[in-house]
PDB file of C-alpha atoms in Angstrom:
ATOM      1  CA  UNK S   1     -38.534 -26.827  27.712  1.00 62.00           C
ATOM      2  CA  UNK S   2     -36.000 -27.539  25.041  1.00 71.00           C
ATOM      3  CA  UNK S   3     -32.732 -25.674  24.902  1.00 67.00           C
ATOM      4  CA  UNK S   4     -31.423 -24.750  21.451  1.00 72.00           C
ATOM      5  CA  UNK S   5     -27.649 -24.813  21.786  1.00 68.00           C
ATOM      6  CA  UNK S   6     -27.208 -23.186  18.374  1.00 69.00           C
ATOM      7  CA  UNK S   7     -29.265 -20.188  19.438  1.00 71.00           C
ATOM      8  CA  UNK S   8     -27.648 -19.637  22.860  1.00 68.00           C
ATOM      9  CA  UNK S   9     -24.014 -20.358  22.065  1.00 67.00           C
ATOM     10  CA  UNK S  10     -21.324 -19.165  19.752  1.00 63.00           C
ATOM     11  CA  UNK S  11     -17.829 -20.178  18.778  1.00 63.00           C
ATOM     12  CA  UNK S  12     -14.802 -18.008  19.373  1.00 62.00           C
ATOM     13  CA  UNK S  13     -12.173 -18.449  16.718  1.00 66.00           C
ATOM     14  CA  UNK S  14      -8.758 -17.865  18.134  1.00 68.00           C
ATOM     15  CA  UNK S  15      -5.775 -16.981  15.999  1.00 75.00           C
ATOM     16  CA  UNK S  16      -2.261 -16.551  17.269  1.00 81.00           C
ATOM     17  CA  UNK S  17      -0.957 -13.004  17.112  1.00 87.00           C
ATOM     18  CA  UNK S  18       1.704 -12.221  14.518  1.00 88.00           C
ATOM     19  CA  UNK S  19       4.222  -9.432  14.203  1.00 91.00           C
ATOM     20  CA  UNK S  20       3.632  -8.566  10.548  1.00 89.00           C
ATOM     21  CA  UNK S  21       7.129  -7.340   9.836  1.00 88.00           C
ATOM     22  CA  UNK S  22      10.329  -6.846  11.763  1.00 92.00           C
ATOM     23  CA  UNK S  23      10.177  -3.475  13.521  1.00 94.00           C
ATOM     24  CA  UNK S  24      12.085  -0.976  11.409  1.00 95.00           C
ATOM     25  CA  UNK S  25      14.301   1.857  12.621  1.00 95.00           C
ATOM     26  CA  UNK S  26      13.191   4.844  10.535  1.00 95.00           C
ATOM     27  CA  UNK S  27      15.077   7.678  12.271  1.00 96.00           C
ATOM     28  CA  UNK S  28      17.937   7.600  14.714  1.00 96.00           C
ATOM     29  CA  UNK S  29      19.672  10.483  16.428  1.00 94.00           C
ATOM     30  CA  UNK S  30      22.148  10.967  19.278  1.00 93.00           C
ATOM     31  CA  UNK S  31      19.629  10.389  22.051  1.00 95.00           C
ATOM     32  CA  UNK S  32      16.441   8.987  20.507  1.00 96.00           C
ATOM     33  CA  UNK S  33      15.133   6.654  17.833  1.00 97.00           C
ATOM     34  CA  UNK S  34      11.886   6.235  15.905  1.00 97.00           C
ATOM     35  CA  UNK S  35      10.690   2.761  14.968  1.00 97.00           C
ATOM     36  CA  UNK S  36       7.773   1.507  12.862  1.00 96.00           C
ATOM     37  CA  UNK S  37       5.933  -1.436  14.402  1.00 96.00           C
ATOM     38  CA  UNK S  38       2.895  -3.474  13.356  1.00 94.00           C
ATOM     39  CA  UNK S  39       0.939  -6.597  14.282  1.00 92.00           C
ATOM     40  CA  UNK S  40      -1.591  -8.582  12.258  1.00 88.00           C
ATOM     41  CA  UNK S  41      -4.623  -8.683  14.566  1.00 85.00           C
ATOM     42  CA  UNK S  42      -6.243  -6.645  17.316  1.00 87.00           C
ATOM     43  CA  UNK S  43      -3.985  -6.621  20.318  1.00 90.00           C
ATOM     44  CA  UNK S  44      -1.026  -4.947  21.938  1.00 93.00           C
ATOM     45  CA  UNK S  45       2.640  -4.851  21.017  1.00 96.00           C
ATOM     46  CA  UNK S  46       5.164  -4.550  23.839  1.00 97.00           C
ATOM     47  CA  UNK S  47       8.844  -3.718  23.691  1.00 97.00           C
ATOM     48  CA  UNK S  48      11.865  -2.869  25.811  1.00 98.00           C
ATOM     49  CA  UNK S  49      15.076  -1.199  24.673  1.00 98.00           C
ATOM     50  CA  UNK S  50      18.200  -2.421  26.456  1.00 98.00           C
ATOM     51  CA  UNK S  51      21.943  -1.943  25.952  1.00 97.00           C
ATOM     52  CA  UNK S  52      23.394  -4.545  23.583  1.00 97.00           C
ATOM     53  CA  UNK S  53      24.791  -7.512  25.456  1.00 95.00           C
ATOM     54  CA  UNK S  54      22.088  -7.431  28.124  1.00 96.00           C
ATOM     55  CA  UNK S  55      20.431 -10.767  28.736  1.00 97.00           C
ATOM     56  CA  UNK S  56      17.313 -11.088  26.597  1.00 97.00           C
ATOM     57  CA  UNK S  57      14.160 -11.010  28.740  1.00 98.00           C
ATOM     58  CA  UNK S  58      11.319 -13.517  28.430  1.00 98.00           C
ATOM     59  CA  UNK S  59       7.997 -12.604  26.783  1.00 97.00           C
ATOM     60  CA  UNK S  60       6.219 -12.009  30.097  1.00 96.00           C
ATOM     61  CA  UNK S  61       9.063  -9.767  31.253  1.00 98.00           C
ATOM     62  CA  UNK S  62       8.888  -7.696  28.062  1.00 98.00           C
ATOM     63  CA  UNK S  63       5.120  -7.352  28.485  1.00 96.00           C
ATOM     64  CA  UNK S  64       5.672  -6.110  32.040  1.00 97.00           C
ATOM     65  CA  UNK S  65       8.411  -3.669  30.969  1.00 97.00           C
ATOM     66  CA  UNK S  66      11.083  -5.616  32.828  1.00 98.00           C
ATOM     67  CA  UNK S  67      14.641  -6.604  31.978  1.00 97.00           C
ATOM     68  CA  UNK S  68      15.930 -10.169  32.393  1.00 97.00           C
ATOM     69  CA  UNK S  69      16.658  -9.510  36.097  1.00 97.00           C
ATOM     70  CA  UNK S  70      13.027  -8.431  36.701  1.00 97.00           C
ATOM     71  CA  UNK S  71      13.938  -4.777  37.188  1.00 97.00           C
ATOM     72  CA  UNK S  72      11.591  -2.225  35.651  1.00 97.00           C
ATOM     73  CA  UNK S  73      13.044  -0.629  32.524  1.00 97.00           C
ATOM     74  CA  UNK S  74      12.884   3.177  32.372  1.00 96.00           C
ATOM     75  CA  UNK S  75       9.506   4.316  31.087  1.00 96.00           C
ATOM     76  CA  UNK S  76      11.050   6.033  28.045  1.00 95.00           C
ATOM     77  CA  UNK S  77      12.650   2.681  27.086  1.00 97.00           C
ATOM     78  CA  UNK S  78       9.355   0.733  27.248  1.00 97.00           C
ATOM     79  CA  UNK S  79       6.916   0.407  24.367  1.00 97.00           C
ATOM     80  CA  UNK S  80       3.240  -0.477  24.648  1.00 96.00           C
ATOM     81  CA  UNK S  81       1.076   0.178  21.611  1.00 95.00           C
ATOM     82  CA  UNK S  82      -2.480  -1.048  21.070  1.00 93.00           C
ATOM     83  CA  UNK S  83      -3.738  -1.965  17.598  1.00 91.00           C
ATOM     84  CA  UNK S  84      -7.400  -2.020  16.647  1.00 89.00           C
ATOM     85  CA  UNK S  85      -8.507  -3.257  13.255  1.00 86.00           C
ATOM     86  CA  UNK S  86     -12.117  -2.397  12.456  1.00 85.00           C
ATOM     87  CA  UNK S  87     -14.402  -4.791  10.539  1.00 82.00           C
ATOM     88  CA  UNK S  88     -14.412  -2.549   7.462  1.00 85.00           C
ATOM     89  CA  UNK S  89     -10.621  -2.896   6.988  1.00 83.00           C
ATOM     90  CA  UNK S  90      -9.509  -5.462   4.386  1.00 81.00           C
ATOM     91  CA  UNK S  91      -8.176  -8.657   5.992  1.00 75.00           C
ATOM     92  CA  UNK S  92      -4.682  -8.464   4.497  1.00 76.00           C
ATOM     93  CA  UNK S  93      -4.306  -4.763   5.285  1.00 78.00           C
ATOM     94  CA  UNK S  94      -1.946  -3.804   8.113  1.00 81.00           C
ATOM     95  CA  UNK S  95      -1.061  -0.454   9.526  1.00 83.00           C
ATOM     96  CA  UNK S  96       2.151   0.674  11.132  1.00 90.00           C
ATOM     97  CA  UNK S  97       2.602   2.834  14.181  1.00 93.00           C
ATOM     98  CA  UNK S  98       5.674   4.979  14.750  1.00 95.00           C
ATOM     99  CA  UNK S  99       7.025   4.915  18.301  1.00 96.00           C
ATOM    100  CA  UNK S 100       9.700   7.133  19.825  1.00 96.00           C
ATOM    101  CA  UNK S 101      12.316   5.854  22.278  1.00 96.00           C
ATOM    102  CA  UNK S 102      14.034   8.663  24.164  1.00 96.00           C
ATOM    103  CA  UNK S 103      16.892   9.276  26.619  1.00 96.00           C
ATOM    104  CA  UNK S 104      19.353   7.014  24.833  1.00 96.00           C
ATOM    105  CA  UNK S 105      23.104   7.544  25.131  1.00 95.00           C
ATOM    106  CA  UNK S 106      24.931   8.765  22.051  1.00 94.00           C
ATOM    107  CA  UNK S 107      27.182   6.383  20.080  1.00 94.00           C
ATOM    108  CA  UNK S 108      25.727   3.339  21.857  1.00 96.00           C
ATOM    109  CA  UNK S 109      24.372   0.045  20.532  1.00 97.00           C
ATOM    110  CA  UNK S 110      20.970  -1.048  21.837  1.00 98.00           C
ATOM    111  CA  UNK S 111      18.658  -4.010  21.277  1.00 98.00           C
ATOM    112  CA  UNK S 112      14.894  -3.537  21.146  1.00 98.00           C
ATOM    113  CA  UNK S 113      12.954  -6.711  22.021  1.00 98.00           C
ATOM    114  CA  UNK S 114       9.299  -7.004  20.934  1.00 97.00           C
ATOM    115  CA  UNK S 115       6.362  -9.322  21.666  1.00 97.00           C
ATOM    116  CA  UNK S 116       2.625  -9.000  21.093  1.00 95.00           C
ATOM    117  CA  UNK S 117      -0.652 -10.498  22.237  1.00 93.00           C
ATOM    118  CA  UNK S 118      -4.185 -10.619  20.877  1.00 88.00           C
ATOM    119  CA  UNK S 119      -7.100  -9.006  22.675  1.00 79.00           C
ATOM    120  CA  UNK S 120      -9.286 -12.026  23.281  1.00 73.00           C
ATOM    121  CA  UNK S 121     -11.043 -11.367  26.597  1.00 70.00           C
ATOM    122  CA  UNK S 122     -10.935 -14.966  27.815  1.00 69.00           C
ATOM    123  CA  UNK S 123      -7.502 -16.055  26.657  1.00 68.00           C
ATOM    124  CA  UNK S 124      -5.159 -13.337  25.398  1.00 72.00           C
ATOM    125  CA  UNK S 125      -2.225 -15.131  23.817  1.00 85.00           C
ATOM    126  CA  UNK S 126       1.216 -13.640  24.317  1.00 91.00           C
ATOM    127  CA  UNK S 127       3.823 -14.678  21.773  1.00 92.00           C
ATOM    128  CA  UNK S 128       6.186 -17.391  23.010  1.00 93.00           C
ATOM    129  CA  UNK S 129       9.780 -16.684  24.051  1.00 96.00           C
ATOM    130  CA  UNK S 130      11.067 -18.131  20.776  1.00 95.00           C
ATOM    131  CA  UNK S 131       8.886 -15.608  18.874  1.00 95.00           C
ATOM    132  CA  UNK S 132      10.486 -12.513  20.426  1.00 96.00           C
ATOM    133  CA  UNK S 133      11.655 -10.167  17.675  1.00 97.00           C
ATOM    134  CA  UNK S 134      14.898  -8.300  18.348  1.00 97.00           C
ATOM    135  CA  UNK S 135      16.122  -5.248  16.449  1.00 97.00           C
ATOM    136  CA  UNK S 136      19.552  -3.669  16.878  1.00 97.00           C
ATOM    137  CA  UNK S 137      19.954   0.091  16.796  1.00 96.00           C
ATOM    138  CA  UNK S 138      23.005   2.308  17.200  1.00 96.00           C
ATOM    139  CA  UNK S 139      22.635   5.924  18.207  1.00 96.00           C
ATOM    140  CA  UNK S 140      24.669   8.537  16.383  1.00 94.00           C
ATOM    141  CA  UNK S 141      27.825  10.028  17.795  1.00 92.00           C
ATOM    142  CA  UNK S 142      27.414  13.537  19.140  1.00 83.00           C
ATOM    143  CA  UNK S 143      29.601  16.117  17.436  1.00 80.00           C
ATOM    144  CA  UNK S 144      30.189  19.680  18.464  1.00 74.00           C
ATOM    145  CA  UNK S 145      32.643  22.329  17.383  1.00 75.00           C
ATOM    146  CA  UNK S 146      33.957  25.467  18.973  1.00 70.00           C
ATOM    147  CA  UNK S 147      33.849  28.723  17.069  1.00 73.00           C
ATOM    148  CA  UNK S 148      37.212  30.113  15.983  1.00 72.00           C
ATOM    149  CA  UNK S 149      36.818  33.133  18.243  1.00 71.00           C
ATOM    150  CA  UNK S 150      35.992  31.098  21.360  1.00 64.00           C
ATOM    151  CA  UNK S 151      38.045  32.432  24.279  1.00 59.00           C
ATOM    152  CA  UNK S 152      37.117  29.881  26.979  1.00 58.00           C
ATOM    153  CA  UNK S 153      34.914  30.027  29.998  1.00 59.00           C
ATOM    154  CA  UNK S 154      37.376  32.458  31.645  1.00 58.00           C
ATOM    155  CA  UNK S 155      37.183  34.862  28.695  1.00 62.00           C
ATOM    156  CA  UNK S 156      40.907  34.382  27.992  1.00 62.00           C
ATOM    157  CA  UNK S 157      42.424  33.095  24.786  1.00 65.00           C
ATOM    158  CA  UNK S 158      43.743  29.504  24.996  1.00 64.00           C
ATOM    159  CA  UNK S 159      47.351  30.713  24.596  1.00 67.00           C
ATOM    160  CA  UNK S 160      46.979  32.914  27.699  1.00 68.00           C
ATOM    161  CA  UNK S 161      45.579  29.968  29.690  1.00 65.00           C
ATOM    162  CA  UNK S 162      48.553  27.829  28.607  1.00 69.00           C
ATOM    163  CA  UNK S 163      50.963  30.579  29.696  1.00 70.00           C
ATOM    164  CA  UNK S 164      49.288  30.835  33.110  1.00 68.00           C
ATOM    165  CA  UNK S 165      49.556  27.061  33.567  1.00 70.00           C
ATOM    166  CA  UNK S 166      53.276  27.111  32.741  1.00 72.00           C
ATOM    167  CA  UNK S 167      53.849  29.987  35.169  1.00 71.00           C
ATOM    168  CA  UNK S 168      51.932  28.160  37.887  1.00 72.00           C
ATOM    169  CA  UNK S 169      54.133  25.073  37.410  1.00 76.00           C
ATOM    170  CA  UNK S 170      57.326  27.153  37.528  1.00 75.00           C
ATOM    171  CA  UNK S 171      56.421  28.993  40.738  1.00 70.00           C
ATOM    172  CA  UNK S 172      55.067  26.000  42.639  1.00 61.00           C
TER     173      UNK S 172
END
């Protein structure tokens, strides 16, 4: 019996994953942010959002949702988005996914660190540490105003509260 290697074998072409463009902050509020992300090939993009100045985690840590000290980042500050390109899509075509990061503090600077891998079943390649993409985002400052007729939680005008405080100081 002869064995035809061309009939029973195939070649797997492996291409390194690429982040097609730097993740873009499209909306930012006091306590959340929306970012557009995209990768070039089938695979998964991972991200963690940390306060600015935190030590940058390694690729494997970002994939696992960890910070640089190997502590799990809050779930709302982790990003994991799968991308699937079908054969009928043009090769150079990429699509973006919008992700929401919640429970951020207002008026605070954060850094979002991103990596990606391909979905090869035998050898999924995670981007190297020097390929981590970092984006800075600053949440908006929270503003609030009191109505002119606000009387306080005690239902007294502010001038009456001031008078009571002065009287309390005098008689103590």
